[in-house]
Coordinates of C-alpha atoms and ligand atoms in Angstrom, one line a residue:
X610 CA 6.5 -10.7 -7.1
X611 CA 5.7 -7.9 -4.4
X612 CA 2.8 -8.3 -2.0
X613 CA 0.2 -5.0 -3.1
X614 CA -1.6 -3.0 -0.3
X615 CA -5.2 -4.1 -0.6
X616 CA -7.8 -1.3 -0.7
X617 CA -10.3 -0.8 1.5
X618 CA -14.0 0.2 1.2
X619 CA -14.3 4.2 1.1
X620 CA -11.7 4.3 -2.0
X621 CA -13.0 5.4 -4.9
X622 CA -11.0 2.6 -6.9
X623 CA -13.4 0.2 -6.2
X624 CA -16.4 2.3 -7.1
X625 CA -15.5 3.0 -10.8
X626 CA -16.1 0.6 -13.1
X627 CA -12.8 -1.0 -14.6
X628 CA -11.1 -0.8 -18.0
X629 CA -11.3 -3.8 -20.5
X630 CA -7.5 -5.4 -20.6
X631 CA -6.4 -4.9 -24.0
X632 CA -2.7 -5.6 -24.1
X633 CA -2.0 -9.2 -23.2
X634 CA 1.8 -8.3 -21.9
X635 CA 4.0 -8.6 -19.6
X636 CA 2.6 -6.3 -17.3
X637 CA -0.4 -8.0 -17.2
X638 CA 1.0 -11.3 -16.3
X639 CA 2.9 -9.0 -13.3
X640 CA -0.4 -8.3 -12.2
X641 CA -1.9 -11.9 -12.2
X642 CA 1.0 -12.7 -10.2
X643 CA 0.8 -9.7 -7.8
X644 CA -3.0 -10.4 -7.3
X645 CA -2.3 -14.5 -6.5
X646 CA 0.4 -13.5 -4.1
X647 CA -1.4 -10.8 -2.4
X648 CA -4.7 -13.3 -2.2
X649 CA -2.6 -15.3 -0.7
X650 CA -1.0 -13.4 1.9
X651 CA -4.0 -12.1 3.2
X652 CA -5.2 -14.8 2.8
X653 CA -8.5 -14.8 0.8
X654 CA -10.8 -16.6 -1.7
X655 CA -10.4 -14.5 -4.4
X656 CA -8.9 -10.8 -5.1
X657 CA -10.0 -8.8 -8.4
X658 CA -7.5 -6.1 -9.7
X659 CA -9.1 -2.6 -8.5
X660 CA -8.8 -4.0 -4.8
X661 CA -5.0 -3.1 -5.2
X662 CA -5.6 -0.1 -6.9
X663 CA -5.3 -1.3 -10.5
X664 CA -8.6 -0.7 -12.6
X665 CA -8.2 -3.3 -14.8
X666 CA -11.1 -6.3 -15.8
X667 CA -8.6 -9.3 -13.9
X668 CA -9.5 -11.2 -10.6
X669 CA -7.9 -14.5 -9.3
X670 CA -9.0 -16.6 -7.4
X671 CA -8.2 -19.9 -5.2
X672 CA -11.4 -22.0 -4.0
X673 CA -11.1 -26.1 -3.5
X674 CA -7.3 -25.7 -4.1
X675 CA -7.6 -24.7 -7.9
X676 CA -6.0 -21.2 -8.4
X677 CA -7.5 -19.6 -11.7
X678 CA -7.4 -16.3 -13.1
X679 CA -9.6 -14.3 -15.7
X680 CA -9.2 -11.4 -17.8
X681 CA -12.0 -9.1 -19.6
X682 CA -15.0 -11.7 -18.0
X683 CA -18.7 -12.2 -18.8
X684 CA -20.8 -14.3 -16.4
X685 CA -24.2 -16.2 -17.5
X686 CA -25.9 -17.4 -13.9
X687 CA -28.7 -19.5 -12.9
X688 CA -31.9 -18.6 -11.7
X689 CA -31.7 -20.6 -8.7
X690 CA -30.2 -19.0 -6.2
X691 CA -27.8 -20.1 -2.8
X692 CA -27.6 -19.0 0.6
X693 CA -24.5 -18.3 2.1
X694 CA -22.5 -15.9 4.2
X695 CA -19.8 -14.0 2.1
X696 CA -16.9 -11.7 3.1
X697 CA -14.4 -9.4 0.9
X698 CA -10.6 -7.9 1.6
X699 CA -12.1 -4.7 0.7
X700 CA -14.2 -5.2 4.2
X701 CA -11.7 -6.9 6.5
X702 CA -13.2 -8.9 9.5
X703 CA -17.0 -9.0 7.8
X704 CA -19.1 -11.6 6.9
X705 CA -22.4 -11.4 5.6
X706 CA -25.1 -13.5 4.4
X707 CA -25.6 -12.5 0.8
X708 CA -27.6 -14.2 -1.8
X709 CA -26.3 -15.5 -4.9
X710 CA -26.8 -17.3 -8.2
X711 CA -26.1 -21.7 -7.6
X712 CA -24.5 -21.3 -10.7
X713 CA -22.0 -19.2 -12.8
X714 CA -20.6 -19.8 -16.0
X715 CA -18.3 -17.3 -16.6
X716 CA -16.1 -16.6 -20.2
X717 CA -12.8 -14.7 -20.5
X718 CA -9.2 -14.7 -21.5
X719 CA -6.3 -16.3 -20.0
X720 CA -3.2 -13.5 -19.4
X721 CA -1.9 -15.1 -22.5
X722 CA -4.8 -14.2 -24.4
X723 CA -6.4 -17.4 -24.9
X724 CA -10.3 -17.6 -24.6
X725 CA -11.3 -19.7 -21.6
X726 CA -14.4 -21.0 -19.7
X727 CA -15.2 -21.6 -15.9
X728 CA -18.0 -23.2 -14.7
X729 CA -18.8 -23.3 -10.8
X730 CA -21.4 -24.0 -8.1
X731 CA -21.2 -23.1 -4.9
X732 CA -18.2 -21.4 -3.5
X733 CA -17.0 -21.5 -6.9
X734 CA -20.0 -19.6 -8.3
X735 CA -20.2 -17.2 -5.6
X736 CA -16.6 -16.3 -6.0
X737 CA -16.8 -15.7 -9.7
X738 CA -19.7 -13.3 -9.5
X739 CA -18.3 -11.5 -6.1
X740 CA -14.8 -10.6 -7.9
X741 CA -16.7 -10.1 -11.8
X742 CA -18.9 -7.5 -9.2
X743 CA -15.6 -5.8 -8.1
X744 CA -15.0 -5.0 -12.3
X745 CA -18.1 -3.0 -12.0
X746 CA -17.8 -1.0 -9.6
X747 CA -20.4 -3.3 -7.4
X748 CA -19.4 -4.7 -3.6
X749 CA -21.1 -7.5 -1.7
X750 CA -22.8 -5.0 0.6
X751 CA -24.6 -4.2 -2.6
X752 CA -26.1 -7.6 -2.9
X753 CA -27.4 -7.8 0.3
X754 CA -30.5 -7.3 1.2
X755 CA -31.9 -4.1 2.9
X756 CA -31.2 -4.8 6.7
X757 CA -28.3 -6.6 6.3
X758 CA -27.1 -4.1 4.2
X759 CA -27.5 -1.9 7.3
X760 CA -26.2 -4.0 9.7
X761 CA -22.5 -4.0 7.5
X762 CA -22.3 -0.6 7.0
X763 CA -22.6 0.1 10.7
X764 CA -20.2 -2.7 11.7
X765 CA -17.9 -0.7 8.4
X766 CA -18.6 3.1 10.6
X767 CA -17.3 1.2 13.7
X768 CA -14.2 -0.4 12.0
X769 CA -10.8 0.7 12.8
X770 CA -9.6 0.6 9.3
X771 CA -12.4 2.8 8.0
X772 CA -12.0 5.4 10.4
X773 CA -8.1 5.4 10.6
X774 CA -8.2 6.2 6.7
X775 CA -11.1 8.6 6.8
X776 CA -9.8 10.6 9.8
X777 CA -6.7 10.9 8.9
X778 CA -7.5 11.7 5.4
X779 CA -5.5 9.2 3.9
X780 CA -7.7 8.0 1.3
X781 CA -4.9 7.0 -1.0
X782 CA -5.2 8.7 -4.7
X783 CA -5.7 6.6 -7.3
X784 CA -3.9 7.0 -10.4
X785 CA -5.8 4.8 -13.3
X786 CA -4.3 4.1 -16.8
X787 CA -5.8 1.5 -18.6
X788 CA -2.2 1.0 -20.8
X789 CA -0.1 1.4 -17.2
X790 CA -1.5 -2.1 -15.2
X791 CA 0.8 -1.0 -12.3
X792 CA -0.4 2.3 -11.5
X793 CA 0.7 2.0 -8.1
X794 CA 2.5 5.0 -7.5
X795 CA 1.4 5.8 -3.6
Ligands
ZN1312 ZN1 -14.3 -8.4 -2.5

């Protein structure tokens, strides 16, 4: 299974809210694979389709040595809330604090189609609603409040990797099929 280029913040794939899954196939069991591999190579925490360019409702994820995957997910959360610093490939190098629900219960498919439940606290719960974000169209800078906010998106203005793809216009362009799971073709 081929390691995917991992978007970065400034393309518009992970801006646009994604398309429910609705051909359990073998494509989509590609792309499970290509998003645990990729997470892994980085490495990272978790890694939610759109981050390679595919705008599909997927995400993986690997937190306390349990690798999971959902398709097409809802989350119910807690009122009470943890503190906690968070980062994202989308972002490479940044860490944040950003608040979060304690708890996420989160309902979905497995890539065979089967209806599944994950419950997490914690690391768990933050990484469940951090990739379920990415579906929407909604990054962690988003959830942050106002000054951190503005302290990441300066540290993002000063990164090499944002201003390597915005000066030399290489924004990649995103093709987006909801019935083509590997629209990958730059
Ligand atoms: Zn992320």
């Amino acid at each position: 299974m081929p390691i995917q280029p991992i978007r970065f913040f400034g393309d518009p794939v992970l801006t646009t809210p994604a398309s429910p899954v609705t051909d359990f196939d073998k494509e989509l069991r590609t792309l499970v694979a290509d998003l645990i591999e990729t997470m892994h190579d980085a490495p990272g925490a978790g890694l939610a389709a759109p981050q390679i360019g595919v705008s599909l409702r997927v995400f993986v994820w690997d937190v306390d040595d349990e690798i999971g995957h959902l398709i097409n997910p809802t989350l119910d959360l807690s009122d009470e809330l943890q503190d906690g610093e968070e980062g994202c490939l989308s972002f490479p190098g940044l860490r944040y604090e950003t608040p979060r629900a304690l708890r996420a219960v989160a309902k979905g498919f497995t890539m065979h189609g089967e209806p599944i439940t994950v419950e997490g606290t914690e690391f768990l719960a933050r990484a469940l609603q951090h990739e379920t974000d990415h579906l929407n169209g909604i990054l962690f800078v988003d959830r942050m409040d106002k000054l951190t906010r503005k302290a990441a998106m300066q540290e993002v203005r000063e990164s090499e990797w944002f201003n390597a793809a915005t000066e030399s216009g290489s924004q990649p362009i995103i093709r987006v099929s909801p019935h083509n799971t590997r629209g990958l073709g730059n």
